[in-house]
Amino acid sequence: MKFGPTGIWIGDFQLVTYYGIILMAGAVAAAFLAEREARRRKLNSEFVWDALMFVLIGGVIGARLWHVFTPTPSNIAAGITTAYYLTHPLDMFNFRMGGLGIPGAVIGGGLALYWFTRRKGTSFGLWADIAMPGVALGQAIGRWGNFVNQELYGVRTDLPWGIYIEREQDTFHPLFAYESIFSLLNMILLLWLGRRFADRLKNGDLVLVYAITYPIARFLLDFLRPDNAQWLGINANQAMMLLVAIASAGLLFWRHRPGAA
């Protein structure tokens, strides 16, 4: 057994990647925080662990599909396009060919949680609100997997906190760290809102708050990202994030408009 720069190997076989370990650590931390939130609300905390496997599977599928359908310019230049995946479907399961998209992970995990709550006959909005601070925490931890892989960096910079990328032989904005810091702040915000306005919040409100704050952060950070997926010449991630933030803000306002039930 040997420890390489990106994982643990047995001979020529890579047993596990540090990226995968970090992602799993983020998922477990998210579940522990959600369990704590469930207990605080005097709910059955075992529900969190029962749902976790389904949410993880849904999240991985969604994250991979996001990558498949929003290829970056560097992937396209290498011939790894959506059309390529559709004609080579088995490569969709080859995670060494590109990675995972966080927006897809949130969507896929959310759909899995919706299915699970419907199956159990309970409120999706309630349990999604309980999960949201944990989702932000999981993102904050998981983004450090990008540090191990030397990916998700921004444009070149001379700032003292710039990260040195060996294959580029230069320093760049550490976008993964920026998003990790924001996600920790977002977790704190969601926890505070859930306590400070517990008597005024409706089930699903914290989901909408997350769907405003995270897309805004991604929209702004993508200005520093040189390798963005494009739809018809438009930054795909920024366009999607802006639409989600606007729609979520509108829905949150509508739910709390004067006279709303």
CSV table of C-alpha atoms in Angstrom, one decimal:
chain,number,residue,atom,x,y,z
A,1,MET,CA,0.0,0.0,0.0
A,2,LYS,CA,1.3,3.5,-0.8
A,3,PHE,CA,0.0,7.0,-0.4
A,4,GLY,CA,0.0,9.0,-3.6
A,5,PRO,CA,-0.7,12.7,-4.1
A,6,THR,CA,-4.4,12.1,-4.9
A,7,GLY,CA,-5.2,8.7,-3.2
A,8,ILE,CA,-4.1,5.4,-1.7
A,9,TRP,CA,-2.8,2.7,-4.0
A,10,ILE,CA,-2.2,-1.1,-3.7
A,11,GLY,CA,0.3,-1.8,-6.4
A,12,ASP,CA,-1.2,-0.4,-9.6
A,13,PHE,CA,-4.7,-0.3,-8.2
A,14,GLN,CA,-6.1,2.9,-6.7
A,15,LEU,CA,-7.9,1.8,-3.6
A,16,VAL,CA,-9.5,5.2,-2.7
A,17,THR,CA,-9.1,8.8,-3.6
A,18,TYR,CA,-8.6,11.6,-1.1
A,19,TYR,CA,-11.3,13.5,-3.1
A,20,GLY,CA,-13.8,10.7,-2.3
A,21,ILE,CA,-12.8,10.6,1.3
A,22,ILE,CA,-13.3,14.3,1.7
A,23,LEU,CA,-16.7,14.2,0.0
A,24,MET,CA,-17.8,11.3,2.2
A,25,ALA,CA,-16.6,13.3,5.3
A,26,GLY,CA,-18.7,16.2,4.1
A,27,ALA,CA,-21.8,14.0,3.7
A,28,VAL,CA,-21.4,12.4,7.1
A,29,ALA,CA,-20.9,15.9,8.8
A,30,ALA,CA,-24.0,17.1,7.0
A,31,ALA,CA,-26.0,14.2,8.3
A,32,PHE,CA,-24.8,14.7,11.9
A,33,LEU,CA,-25.8,18.4,11.7
A,34,ALA,CA,-29.2,17.4,10.3
A,35,GLU,CA,-29.7,14.8,13.1
A,36,ARG,CA,-28.9,17.5,15.6
A,37,GLU,CA,-31.4,19.9,14.0
A,38,ALA,CA,-34.1,17.1,14.0
A,39,ARG,CA,-33.5,16.5,17.7
A,40,ARG,CA,-33.8,20.3,18.4
A,41,ARG,CA,-37.2,20.2,16.7
A,42,LYS,CA,-38.1,17.1,18.8
A,43,LEU,CA,-38.4,15.0,15.7
A,44,ASN,CA,-37.2,11.4,15.0
A,45,SER,CA,-33.5,11.9,14.2
A,46,GLU,CA,-33.2,8.3,12.8
A,47,PHE,CA,-35.1,9.6,9.8
A,48,VAL,CA,-31.9,11.4,8.7
A,49,TRP,CA,-29.8,8.2,8.6
A,50,ASP,CA,-32.6,6.3,6.9
A,51,ALA,CA,-32.7,8.9,4.2
A,52,LEU,CA,-29.0,9.4,3.8
A,53,MET,CA,-28.2,6.6,1.4
A,54,PHE,CA,-31.0,7.6,-1.0
A,55,VAL,CA,-30.0,11.2,-0.8
A,56,LEU,CA,-26.3,10.3,-1.5
A,57,ILE,CA,-27.2,8.2,-4.5
A,58,GLY,CA,-29.5,10.9,-5.9
A,59,GLY,CA,-26.8,13.5,-5.3
A,60,VAL,CA,-24.1,11.6,-7.1
A,61,ILE,CA,-26.4,10.9,-10.1
A,62,GLY,CA,-27.5,14.5,-10.3
A,63,ALA,CA,-23.9,15.8,-9.9
A,64,ARG,CA,-22.7,13.6,-12.7
A,65,LEU,CA,-25.5,14.5,-15.0
A,66,TRP,CA,-24.8,18.2,-14.4
A,67,HIS,CA,-21.3,17.6,-15.5
A,68,VAL,CA,-22.4,15.5,-18.6
A,69,PHE,CA,-24.8,18.2,-19.8
A,70,THR,CA,-22.7,21.3,-19.0
A,71,PRO,CA,-19.3,20.4,-20.3
A,72,THR,CA,-16.6,23.1,-19.8
A,73,PRO,CA,-14.6,24.5,-22.8
A,74,SER,CA,-11.6,22.5,-21.7
A,75,ASN,CA,-13.7,19.2,-21.8
A,76,ILE,CA,-15.1,20.2,-25.2
A,77,ALA,CA,-11.5,20.9,-26.5
A,78,ALA,CA,-10.6,17.4,-25.3
A,79,GLY,CA,-13.6,15.9,-27.1
A,80,ILE,CA,-15.5,15.1,-23.9
A,81,THR,CA,-18.9,16.6,-24.9
A,82,THR,CA,-22.5,15.8,-24.1
A,83,ALA,CA,-22.7,14.1,-27.5
A,84,TYR,CA,-19.6,12.0,-26.6
A,85,TYR,CA,-21.3,10.8,-23.4
A,86,LEU,CA,-24.5,10.0,-25.2
A,87,THR,CA,-22.7,7.8,-27.7
A,88,HIS,CA,-20.4,6.3,-25.0
A,89,PRO,CA,-22.9,5.9,-22.1
A,90,LEU,CA,-20.6,3.7,-19.9
A,91,ASP,CA,-18.2,6.6,-19.7
A,92,MET,CA,-20.8,8.5,-17.7
A,93,PHE,CA,-19.8,6.2,-14.8
A,94,ASN,CA,-16.1,6.9,-15.3
A,95,PHE,CA,-15.5,9.6,-12.8
A,96,ARG,CA,-11.9,10.0,-13.9
A,97,MET,CA,-13.3,11.6,-17.1
A,98,GLY,CA,-14.4,14.9,-15.5
A,99,GLY,CA,-16.1,15.3,-12.2
A,100,LEU,CA,-19.2,16.3,-10.4
A,101,GLY,CA,-21.4,19.5,-10.5
A,102,ILE,CA,-22.6,20.8,-7.1
A,103,PRO,CA,-25.8,22.3,-8.5
A,104,GLY,CA,-26.7,18.9,-9.9
A,105,ALA,CA,-25.8,17.2,-6.6
A,106,VAL,CA,-28.3,19.5,-4.7
A,107,ILE,CA,-31.0,18.9,-7.3
A,108,GLY,CA,-30.5,15.2,-7.3
A,109,GLY,CA,-30.3,14.9,-3.6
A,110,GLY,CA,-33.4,17.1,-3.2
A,111,LEU,CA,-35.4,14.9,-5.6
A,112,ALA,CA,-34.3,11.8,-3.7
A,113,LEU,CA,-35.3,13.4,-0.4
A,114,TYR,CA,-38.7,14.3,-1.9
A,115,TRP,CA,-39.3,10.7,-3.0
A,116,PHE,CA,-38.3,9.4,0.4
A,117,THR,CA,-40.5,11.8,2.4
A,118,ARG,CA,-43.5,11.0,0.1
A,119,ARG,CA,-42.8,7.3,0.7
A,120,LYS,CA,-42.8,7.9,4.5
A,121,GLY,CA,-45.8,10.2,4.4
A,122,THR,CA,-44.1,13.2,5.9
A,123,SER,CA,-43.4,16.8,4.9
A,124,PHE,CA,-40.6,17.3,2.3
A,125,GLY,CA,-40.4,21.0,3.2
A,126,LEU,CA,-39.9,20.3,6.9
A,127,TRP,CA,-37.0,17.8,6.3
A,128,ALA,CA,-35.4,19.8,3.5
A,129,ASP,CA,-35.3,22.8,5.9
A,130,ILE,CA,-33.6,20.5,8.5
A,131,ALA,CA,-31.1,19.4,5.9
A,132,MET,CA,-30.1,22.8,4.5
A,133,PRO,CA,-27.6,23.9,7.1
A,134,GLY,CA,-26.0,20.4,6.8
A,135,VAL,CA,-25.9,20.8,3.0
A,136,ALA,CA,-24.0,24.0,3.3
A,137,LEU,CA,-21.6,22.4,5.8
A,138,GLY,CA,-21.1,19.4,3.5
A,139,GLN,CA,-20.2,21.8,0.7
A,140,ALA,CA,-17.7,23.7,2.8
A,141,ILE,CA,-15.9,20.4,3.6
A,142,GLY,CA,-16.3,18.8,0.2
A,143,ARG,CA,-14.8,21.7,-1.7
A,144,TRP,CA,-11.4,20.9,-0.2
A,145,GLY,CA,-11.4,17.8,-2.4
A,146,ASN,CA,-10.8,20.3,-5.2
A,147,PHE,CA,-7.6,21.4,-3.4
A,148,VAL,CA,-6.3,17.8,-3.4
A,149,ASN,CA,-7.0,17.5,-7.1
A,150,GLN,CA,-5.7,21.0,-7.9
A,151,GLU,CA,-9.0,22.0,-9.6
A,152,LEU,CA,-11.7,24.7,-9.3
A,153,TYR,CA,-9.2,27.5,-9.4
A,154,GLY,CA,-9.8,30.9,-10.8
A,155,VAL,CA,-7.9,33.4,-12.9
A,156,ARG,CA,-4.2,34.1,-12.3
A,157,THR,CA,-3.4,36.3,-9.3
A,158,ASP,CA,-0.4,37.7,-7.4
A,159,LEU,CA,-2.4,37.9,-4.1
A,160,PRO,CA,-0.6,36.2,-1.2
A,161,TRP,CA,-3.3,33.6,-0.8
A,162,GLY,CA,-3.2,32.5,-4.4
A,163,ILE,CA,-2.8,28.7,-4.9
A,164,TYR,CA,0.1,27.4,-7.0
A,165,ILE,CA,-1.0,25.0,-9.7
A,166,GLU,CA,1.8,22.7,-10.8
A,167,ARG,CA,0.6,21.9,-14.2
A,168,GLU,CA,0.1,25.6,-15.0
A,169,GLN,CA,3.3,26.7,-13.2
A,170,ASP,CA,1.6,29.8,-11.8
A,171,THR,CA,-0.7,31.0,-9.0
A,172,PHE,CA,-4.5,31.4,-9.2
A,173,HIS,CA,-7.5,32.4,-7.2
A,174,PRO,CA,-8.5,29.5,-4.9
A,175,LEU,CA,-12.2,29.5,-5.9
A,176,PHE,CA,-12.7,26.3,-3.9
A,177,ALA,CA,-11.6,28.0,-0.8
A,178,TYR,CA,-13.8,31.1,-1.5
A,179,GLU,CA,-16.8,28.8,-1.9
A,180,SER,CA,-15.9,26.8,1.2
A,181,ILE,CA,-15.8,30.0,3.3
A,182,PHE,CA,-19.0,31.2,1.9
A,183,SER,CA,-20.7,27.8,2.6
A,184,LEU,CA,-19.6,28.0,6.2
A,185,LEU,CA,-21.1,31.5,6.5
A,186,ASN,CA,-24.3,30.2,4.8
A,187,MET,CA,-24.6,27.4,7.3
A,188,ILE,CA,-24.4,29.9,10.1
A,189,LEU,CA,-27.0,32.1,8.5
A,190,LEU,CA,-29.4,29.2,8.0
A,191,LEU,CA,-29.0,28.0,11.5
A,192,TRP,CA,-29.6,31.5,12.9
A,193,LEU,CA,-32.7,32.1,10.7
A,194,GLY,CA,-34.1,28.7,11.8
A,195,ARG,CA,-33.9,29.7,15.4
A,196,ARG,CA,-34.5,33.5,15.3
A,197,PHE,CA,-37.6,33.3,13.1
A,198,ALA,CA,-38.8,29.8,14.1
A,199,ASP,CA,-42.3,31.2,14.8
A,200,ARG,CA,-42.6,32.9,11.4
A,201,LEU,CA,-40.9,30.4,9.0
A,202,LYS,CA,-43.0,28.1,6.9
A,203,ASN,CA,-41.8,24.6,5.8
A,204,GLY,CA,-39.5,25.1,2.9
A,205,ASP,CA,-38.5,28.7,3.7
A,206,LEU,CA,-34.9,27.7,4.5
A,207,VAL,CA,-34.7,25.8,1.2
A,208,LEU,CA,-35.7,29.0,-0.6
A,209,VAL,CA,-33.1,31.1,1.4
A,210,TYR,CA,-30.4,28.6,0.4
A,211,ALA,CA,-31.7,28.8,-3.2
A,212,ILE,CA,-31.1,32.6,-3.1
A,213,THR,CA,-27.8,32.8,-1.2
A,214,TYR,CA,-25.9,29.9,-2.8
A,215,PRO,CA,-26.8,30.9,-6.4
A,216,ILE,CA,-25.8,34.5,-5.8
A,217,ALA,CA,-22.4,33.4,-4.5
A,218,ARG,CA,-21.9,31.0,-7.5
A,219,PHE,CA,-22.9,33.8,-9.9
A,220,LEU,CA,-20.3,36.2,-8.4
A,221,LEU,CA,-17.5,33.6,-8.1
A,222,ASP,CA,-17.9,32.5,-11.7
A,223,PHE,CA,-16.6,35.9,-12.8
A,224,LEU,CA,-13.2,34.6,-11.6
A,225,ARG,CA,-13.6,31.2,-13.2
A,226,PRO,CA,-11.9,30.9,-16.6
A,227,ASP,CA,-13.3,27.5,-17.7
A,228,ASN,CA,-17.1,27.9,-17.7
A,229,ALA,CA,-19.7,25.7,-19.4
A,230,GLN,CA,-21.4,27.7,-22.2
A,231,TRP,CA,-25.0,27.5,-23.5
A,232,LEU,CA,-25.4,29.5,-26.8
A,233,GLY,CA,-22.5,31.7,-25.8
A,234,ILE,CA,-23.8,32.3,-22.3
A,235,ASN,CA,-22.2,31.2,-19.1
A,236,ALA,CA,-24.5,28.2,-18.3
A,237,ASN,CA,-23.9,28.2,-14.5
A,238,GLN,CA,-24.3,31.9,-14.1
A,239,ALA,CA,-27.5,32.0,-16.2
A,240,MET,CA,-29.0,29.1,-14.2
A,241,MET,CA,-27.9,30.5,-10.8
A,242,LEU,CA,-29.4,33.9,-11.6
A,243,LEU,CA,-32.7,32.4,-12.6
A,244,VAL,CA,-32.9,30.2,-9.6
A,245,ALA,CA,-32.1,33.1,-7.2
A,246,ILE,CA,-34.7,35.4,-8.8
A,247,ALA,CA,-37.4,32.7,-8.8
A,248,SER,CA,-36.6,31.7,-5.2
A,249,ALA,CA,-36.7,35.3,-4.0
A,250,GLY,CA,-40.0,35.8,-5.7
A,251,LEU,CA,-41.5,32.7,-4.2
A,252,LEU,CA,-40.3,33.5,-0.7
A,253,PHE,CA,-41.8,37.0,-1.0
A,254,TRP,CA,-45.1,35.5,-2.3
A,255,ARG,CA,-45.3,33.0,0.6
A,256,HIS,CA,-45.0,35.9,3.1
A,257,ARG,CA,-47.0,38.5,1.3
A,258,PRO,CA,-49.5,40.4,3.5
A,259,GLY,CA,-52.6,38.3,3.8
A,260,ALA,CA,-50.9,35.0,2.7
A,261,ALA,CA,-52.3,31.9,4.3
